[in-house]
Amino acid sequence: MIRSKLILAVVLLSGLLGSCKKDKSANSNTTGSTTYNPDPVEVTGCAIQTGISKVVCLSDAFKATLTSSQVATLQTAYSSANAKKWSNLPQALVQSSNKRVGLNFGSMTTTQIQYAKALIKAVAGAGADEGWDEQQQLLNADEYLGANGGSSEYGAANYYIALLGTPATTGTFEIMFGGHHDAFANTYKDGVLVGATPSFRGVEPFGTFTWNSKSNQPLQAEQAAFSAMLNGLTTAQLATAKLNATFSDILVGPQKDAAFPSTPSGIACSSLSASQKALVMAAIATYVGDVADAAPITAKYSNELDNTYISYSGTTGLVTQNDYVRIDGPSVWIEYNCQHGVILSGNHPHSVWRDKKTDYGSN
């Protein structure tokens, strides 16, 4: 009888351990009691604030959760050198001279990460599959990679948040966030958003995937908008827009600030119909919509649209390896390129939004 109960206990314990193992692989990256990909907290003390006052309030609330040494790591001087330390690569693959600054989620408690996410959510756009929703899905994608063939270098624990300068209603500061396939950079001067780029977005897997019971695919809206823009052109216009070169990656990526072509290529938007121009602006919106203060940026790009060019290489579907599309204006620069997967089979996109006049907050 005793032996039977002992065998039953072992069986039940084995089942319980197996169930726990499945839960860990299916949910947010965890170590001990720390969850590195929690939902953001609602900071009630900042709820009545708006605009830059809310940004400052949330920054202060986040810093209040940190130790003094963590604050010293999080907040560094606002400088061009620090602002340029962004990448699309996992941190382990970034050259030592360009390593991301700030605190990584892996060095923070679950509560601290929730406050960090509350700040990022407030300054990001609020649209479905854009802004904060896109940021969360990018974190989910890297968690998925870590659980499906990737190493410990993948996952939310490896994403960094930094404050360059002191968040305040006067002076200059930047909220920088990023990791593998992600770079977010909002720069404020005297309470006004003066730069939201460089902004990198990529994702693997590109196909829809499920994480924490949520369906994810943050960049399918971008791919669909670009494809609609190209397929809205006539045969003759497509011929003018097509580039001769083959592209295996984007041109103006991290630490390639001087790689903008000296003259635009492709077809000028001044030659497009009103409906075709609307498709160009719709593609631009999938990037500008990633920030909360999108309206002034959208207006600027709309005013410059006739002097903006679109071009592409490969196919107009933008899901085949080496497919490439570009929007090149007096200010706006957006590239999208499809390349082969690194961890998983199939293809996945890299894309970047730059602003030739306000990158890193320069205006």
Coordinates of C-alpha atoms in Angstrom, one line a residue:
M1 CA 0.0 0.0 0.0
I2 CA 2.8 2.4 1.0
R3 CA 4.7 1.5 -2.2
S4 CA 1.6 2.1 -4.3
K5 CA 1.1 5.6 -2.8
L6 CA 4.8 6.3 -3.4
I7 CA 4.6 5.4 -7.0
L8 CA 1.5 7.5 -7.4
A9 CA 3.2 10.5 -5.8
V10 CA 6.2 10.1 -8.2
V11 CA 3.9 10.0 -11.2
L12 CA 2.0 13.1 -10.0
L13 CA 5.2 14.9 -9.4
S14 CA 6.6 14.0 -12.8
G15 CA 3.4 15.3 -14.4
L16 CA 3.6 18.5 -12.4
L17 CA 7.2 19.2 -13.4
G18 CA 6.4 18.4 -17.0
S19 CA 3.5 20.9 -16.9
C20 CA 5.8 23.6 -15.3
K21 CA 8.4 23.1 -18.0
K22 CA 5.7 23.6 -20.7
D23 CA 4.5 26.8 -19.0
K24 CA 7.9 28.3 -18.9
S25 CA 8.6 27.7 -22.6
A26 CA 5.1 29.1 -23.6
N27 CA 5.2 32.2 -21.4
S28 CA 7.5 35.3 -20.8
N29 CA 11.2 34.7 -20.2
T30 CA 11.6 34.2 -16.4
T31 CA 14.4 33.5 -14.0
G32 CA 13.3 32.7 -10.4
S33 CA 10.6 35.2 -9.5
T34 CA 11.5 37.7 -12.2
T35 CA 9.5 38.0 -15.4
Y36 CA 11.3 40.0 -18.1
N37 CA 8.3 40.5 -20.4
P38 CA 5.4 41.6 -18.1
D39 CA 2.6 44.0 -19.1
P40 CA 3.2 47.7 -18.2
V41 CA 1.9 49.0 -14.9
E42 CA -0.8 51.7 -14.8
V43 CA 1.0 54.6 -13.0
T44 CA -2.0 56.2 -11.2
G45 CA 0.1 59.1 -10.0
C46 CA 0.7 60.3 -13.6
A47 CA -2.8 59.6 -14.9
I48 CA -4.0 63.2 -14.8
Q49 CA -0.8 64.5 -16.5
T50 CA -0.7 65.1 -20.3
G51 CA 2.0 65.8 -22.9
I52 CA 5.6 66.4 -21.7
S53 CA 4.4 66.6 -18.1
K54 CA 3.3 63.0 -18.3
V55 CA 6.5 61.9 -19.9
V56 CA 8.5 63.5 -17.1
C57 CA 6.2 62.1 -14.5
L58 CA 6.5 58.6 -15.8
S59 CA 10.3 58.9 -16.1
D60 CA 10.5 60.0 -12.5
A61 CA 8.2 57.2 -11.4
F62 CA 10.4 54.7 -13.2
K63 CA 13.6 56.0 -11.7
A64 CA 12.0 55.9 -8.2
T65 CA 11.8 52.1 -8.5
L66 CA 15.6 51.8 -9.2
T67 CA 18.6 51.7 -7.0
S68 CA 21.1 54.6 -7.2
S69 CA 23.5 52.5 -9.2
Q70 CA 20.8 51.5 -11.6
V71 CA 19.8 55.2 -12.1
A72 CA 23.5 55.9 -12.8
T73 CA 23.5 53.2 -15.5
L74 CA 20.1 54.2 -16.9
Q75 CA 20.6 58.0 -17.2
T76 CA 23.7 59.2 -19.1
A77 CA 24.6 62.4 -20.8
Y78 CA 22.7 63.4 -23.9
S79 CA 25.4 63.4 -26.6
S80 CA 25.7 62.5 -30.3
A81 CA 28.0 59.7 -29.4
N82 CA 25.6 58.1 -27.0
A83 CA 22.6 58.6 -29.3
K84 CA 24.3 56.8 -32.1
K85 CA 24.8 53.6 -30.0
W86 CA 21.9 51.7 -31.5
S87 CA 21.7 48.5 -33.5
N88 CA 19.4 45.9 -34.9
L89 CA 21.7 43.0 -33.7
P90 CA 21.5 41.1 -30.5
Q91 CA 23.7 42.8 -27.9
A92 CA 26.4 40.0 -28.0
L93 CA 27.0 40.7 -31.7
V94 CA 27.2 44.5 -31.5
Q95 CA 30.8 45.9 -31.8
S96 CA 32.1 46.8 -28.4
S97 CA 32.5 50.5 -29.3
N98 CA 28.8 50.7 -30.1
K99 CA 27.3 48.6 -27.3
R100 CA 23.9 49.9 -26.3
V101 CA 23.8 52.2 -23.3
G102 CA 21.3 52.0 -20.4
L103 CA 19.7 49.2 -18.4
N104 CA 18.8 45.9 -19.8
F105 CA 15.6 44.2 -18.7
G106 CA 17.6 41.3 -17.5
S107 CA 19.2 43.5 -14.8
M108 CA 15.8 44.7 -13.5
T109 CA 13.0 43.4 -11.4
T110 CA 9.5 42.6 -12.8
T111 CA 8.1 45.8 -11.2
Q112 CA 10.9 47.9 -12.6
I113 CA 10.3 46.6 -16.1
Q114 CA 6.6 47.3 -15.7
Y115 CA 7.4 51.0 -15.0
A116 CA 9.9 51.1 -17.8
K117 CA 7.2 49.8 -20.2
A118 CA 4.7 52.3 -18.9
L119 CA 7.1 55.1 -20.0
I120 CA 7.6 53.5 -23.4
K121 CA 3.9 53.0 -23.9
A122 CA 3.2 56.6 -23.2
V123 CA 5.6 58.0 -25.8
A124 CA 4.8 55.4 -28.5
G125 CA 1.7 55.4 -30.8
A126 CA -1.5 53.8 -29.7
G127 CA -2.7 52.2 -33.0
A128 CA -3.3 48.5 -33.4
D129 CA 0.0 46.8 -34.6
E130 CA 1.7 50.2 -34.4
G131 CA 3.4 52.1 -31.6
W132 CA 3.3 50.3 -28.2
D133 CA 1.4 47.3 -29.6
E134 CA 4.2 46.8 -32.2
Q135 CA 6.9 47.2 -29.5
Q136 CA 5.3 44.5 -27.4
Q137 CA 4.9 42.2 -30.3
L138 CA 8.6 42.7 -31.2
L139 CA 9.5 41.6 -27.6
N140 CA 7.2 38.6 -28.0
A141 CA 8.9 37.7 -31.3
D142 CA 12.3 37.7 -29.6
E143 CA 10.9 35.6 -26.7
Y144 CA 9.6 33.2 -29.4
L145 CA 13.1 33.0 -31.0
G146 CA 14.7 32.2 -27.7
A147 CA 12.2 29.4 -27.1
N148 CA 12.5 28.0 -30.6
G149 CA 16.2 27.5 -31.4
G150 CA 17.7 30.8 -30.3
S151 CA 20.2 31.2 -27.5
S152 CA 20.0 33.1 -24.3
E153 CA 21.0 36.2 -26.3
Y154 CA 17.4 36.4 -27.5
G155 CA 14.4 37.4 -25.5
A156 CA 13.1 40.5 -23.6
A157 CA 15.9 40.3 -21.0
N158 CA 18.3 41.5 -23.6
Y159 CA 16.4 44.8 -24.4
Y160 CA 17.8 48.1 -23.1
I161 CA 16.2 51.3 -22.0
A162 CA 18.3 54.5 -21.6
L163 CA 17.6 58.2 -20.7
L164 CA 20.1 60.5 -22.4
G165 CA 19.9 63.7 -20.4
T166 CA 17.4 64.4 -17.6
P167 CA 13.7 64.2 -18.6
A168 CA 12.3 67.7 -17.9
T169 CA 10.1 70.4 -19.5
T170 CA 13.3 72.3 -20.4
G171 CA 16.5 71.2 -21.9
T172 CA 17.2 68.2 -24.2
F173 CA 16.8 64.5 -23.4
E174 CA 16.1 61.3 -25.3
I175 CA 14.2 58.2 -24.4
M176 CA 16.1 55.3 -26.1
F177 CA 14.8 51.7 -26.2
G178 CA 15.9 48.8 -28.3
G179 CA 17.3 45.3 -28.7
H180 CA 17.4 42.7 -31.5
H181 CA 15.3 44.0 -34.5
D182 CA 14.2 47.2 -32.6
A183 CA 15.4 50.7 -32.1
F184 CA 13.2 53.5 -30.6
A185 CA 14.5 57.0 -30.1
N186 CA 12.4 59.9 -29.0
T187 CA 14.3 63.2 -28.5
Y188 CA 12.7 66.2 -26.7
K189 CA 13.9 69.8 -26.5
D190 CA 12.2 72.3 -24.2
G191 CA 9.1 70.0 -23.9
V192 CA 8.7 69.3 -27.7
L193 CA 9.4 66.2 -29.6
V194 CA 12.2 67.2 -32.0
G195 CA 13.2 63.8 -33.3
A196 CA 11.8 60.2 -33.5
T197 CA 14.6 58.6 -35.5
P198 CA 16.6 56.4 -36.1
S199 CA 13.8 53.9 -35.8
F200 CA 14.5 50.3 -36.7
R201 CA 11.9 47.5 -37.1
G202 CA 12.5 43.9 -38.0
V203 CA 10.9 40.7 -37.0
E204 CA 11.6 36.9 -37.1
P205 CA 9.4 35.0 -37.6
F206 CA 7.6 36.9 -40.3
G207 CA 4.6 34.6 -40.3
T208 CA 2.0 35.0 -37.7
F209 CA 2.9 33.3 -34.4
T210 CA 1.3 32.9 -31.0
W211 CA 2.9 33.9 -27.8
N212 CA 1.2 34.0 -24.4
S213 CA -2.1 33.2 -26.1
K214 CA -1.8 36.3 -28.3
S215 CA -1.5 36.3 -32.1
N216 CA 1.5 38.4 -33.2
Q217 CA 2.9 39.8 -36.4
P218 CA 3.9 43.4 -36.0
L219 CA 5.3 44.1 -39.5
Q220 CA 2.6 42.6 -41.8
A221 CA 0.9 46.1 -41.9
E222 CA 4.1 47.6 -43.2
Q223 CA 4.6 44.9 -45.8
A224 CA 1.0 45.2 -47.0
A225 CA 1.1 49.0 -47.2
F226 CA 4.3 49.0 -49.2
S227 CA 3.0 46.3 -51.5
A228 CA -0.3 48.2 -52.0
M229 CA 1.8 51.4 -52.8
L230 CA 3.8 49.5 -55.5
N231 CA 0.9 47.7 -57.0
G232 CA -1.0 51.0 -57.2
L233 CA 1.5 52.1 -59.9
T234 CA 0.9 51.5 -63.6
T235 CA 3.2 49.2 -65.6
A236 CA 5.1 52.2 -66.9
Q237 CA 5.4 53.8 -63.5
L238 CA 6.7 50.5 -62.0
A239 CA 9.4 50.4 -64.7
T240 CA 10.5 53.9 -63.7
A241 CA 10.5 53.0 -60.0
K242 CA 12.5 49.8 -60.4
L243 CA 16.1 49.9 -59.3
N244 CA 18.8 47.9 -61.1
A245 CA 20.7 46.8 -57.9
T246 CA 19.9 43.9 -55.7
F247 CA 19.6 44.5 -52.0
S248 CA 20.4 42.0 -49.3
D249 CA 19.9 44.5 -46.5
I250 CA 19.0 48.2 -45.8
L251 CA 21.6 50.9 -46.8
V252 CA 21.3 53.4 -43.9
G253 CA 21.4 51.2 -40.9
P254 CA 23.2 51.6 -37.6
Q255 CA 26.5 53.5 -37.7
K256 CA 25.8 54.2 -41.4
D257 CA 24.6 57.8 -41.1
A258 CA 26.5 59.0 -44.1
A259 CA 25.1 56.3 -46.5
F260 CA 22.2 58.3 -47.9
P261 CA 22.5 58.4 -51.7
S262 CA 23.4 61.9 -53.0
T263 CA 20.5 61.9 -55.5
P264 CA 17.1 60.2 -55.3
S265 CA 16.2 57.2 -57.5
G266 CA 12.9 55.9 -58.7
I267 CA 9.7 57.8 -59.5
A268 CA 8.8 61.2 -58.1
C269 CA 5.6 61.4 -56.2
S270 CA 4.8 64.7 -58.1
S271 CA 4.0 62.5 -61.1
L272 CA 1.5 60.3 -59.1
S273 CA -2.3 60.7 -58.9
A274 CA -4.0 61.7 -55.7
S275 CA -4.9 58.1 -54.9
Q276 CA -1.4 56.9 -55.5
K277 CA 0.0 59.7 -53.3
A278 CA -2.4 58.5 -50.6
L279 CA -0.9 55.0 -50.8
V280 CA 2.6 56.5 -50.2
M281 CA 1.4 58.4 -47.2
A282 CA -0.3 55.3 -45.9
A283 CA 3.0 53.4 -46.1
I284 CA 4.8 56.3 -44.3
A285 CA 2.1 56.2 -41.6
T286 CA 3.0 52.7 -40.6
Y287 CA 6.3 54.1 -39.3
V288 CA 5.4 57.6 -38.1
G289 CA 2.4 56.1 -36.2
D290 CA 5.0 54.4 -33.9
V291 CA 5.3 57.6 -31.9
A292 CA 2.6 59.4 -29.9
D293 CA 3.3 62.9 -31.4
A294 CA 2.9 61.8 -35.0
A295 CA 0.8 64.7 -36.4
P296 CA 3.6 67.3 -37.0
I297 CA 5.8 64.7 -38.6
T298 CA 3.0 63.5 -40.9
A299 CA 2.3 67.1 -41.9
K300 CA 5.9 67.7 -42.8
Y301 CA 6.2 64.6 -44.9
S302 CA 2.9 65.4 -46.6
N303 CA 4.1 68.9 -47.5
E304 CA 7.3 67.5 -49.0
L305 CA 5.6 64.6 -50.8
D306 CA 5.9 66.0 -54.3
N307 CA 9.7 66.1 -53.9
T308 CA 9.7 62.5 -52.5
Y309 CA 10.7 59.5 -54.6
I310 CA 9.7 55.8 -54.3
S311 CA 11.7 52.9 -55.7
Y312 CA 12.0 49.1 -55.3
S313 CA 13.9 46.0 -56.3
G314 CA 12.8 42.4 -56.6
T315 CA 9.1 41.8 -56.5
T316 CA 6.2 44.0 -55.4
G317 CA 4.9 41.4 -53.0
L318 CA 7.9 42.1 -50.6
V319 CA 8.0 38.7 -49.1
T320 CA 10.7 37.1 -51.3
Q321 CA 14.4 37.2 -50.4
N322 CA 16.1 40.5 -51.5
D323 CA 12.8 42.3 -52.1
Y324 CA 13.4 45.9 -51.3
V325 CA 11.5 49.2 -51.3
R326 CA 12.4 52.8 -50.4
I327 CA 10.8 56.1 -49.8
D328 CA 13.2 59.0 -50.2
G329 CA 12.2 62.6 -49.5
P330 CA 13.8 65.9 -48.5
S331 CA 13.3 64.7 -44.9
V332 CA 11.8 61.2 -44.8
W333 CA 13.8 58.0 -45.5
I334 CA 12.3 54.6 -45.1
E335 CA 13.7 51.3 -46.3
Y336 CA 12.3 47.8 -46.2
N337 CA 14.2 44.7 -47.2
C338 CA 13.3 41.0 -47.0
Q339 CA 16.1 38.6 -46.2
H340 CA 16.5 34.9 -45.2
G341 CA 15.8 33.9 -41.6
V342 CA 18.7 33.5 -39.1
I343 CA 17.1 31.2 -36.5
L344 CA 14.1 30.0 -38.3
S345 CA 13.5 29.0 -41.9
G346 CA 11.8 31.3 -44.4
N347 CA 12.3 35.1 -44.9
H348 CA 12.0 38.0 -42.5
P349 CA 12.1 41.8 -43.0
H350 CA 14.5 44.5 -41.8
S351 CA 13.3 48.1 -42.1
V352 CA 14.4 51.5 -41.0
W353 CA 12.9 55.0 -40.7
R354 CA 15.3 57.9 -40.7
D355 CA 14.8 61.6 -41.0
K356 CA 17.6 63.5 -42.8
K357 CA 16.9 66.6 -40.8
T358 CA 16.0 65.4 -37.3
D359 CA 17.8 62.1 -36.7
Y360 CA 19.0 62.2 -33.1
G361 CA 17.0 65.3 -32.5
S362 CA 19.1 67.6 -34.7
N363 CA 16.9 70.4 -36.0

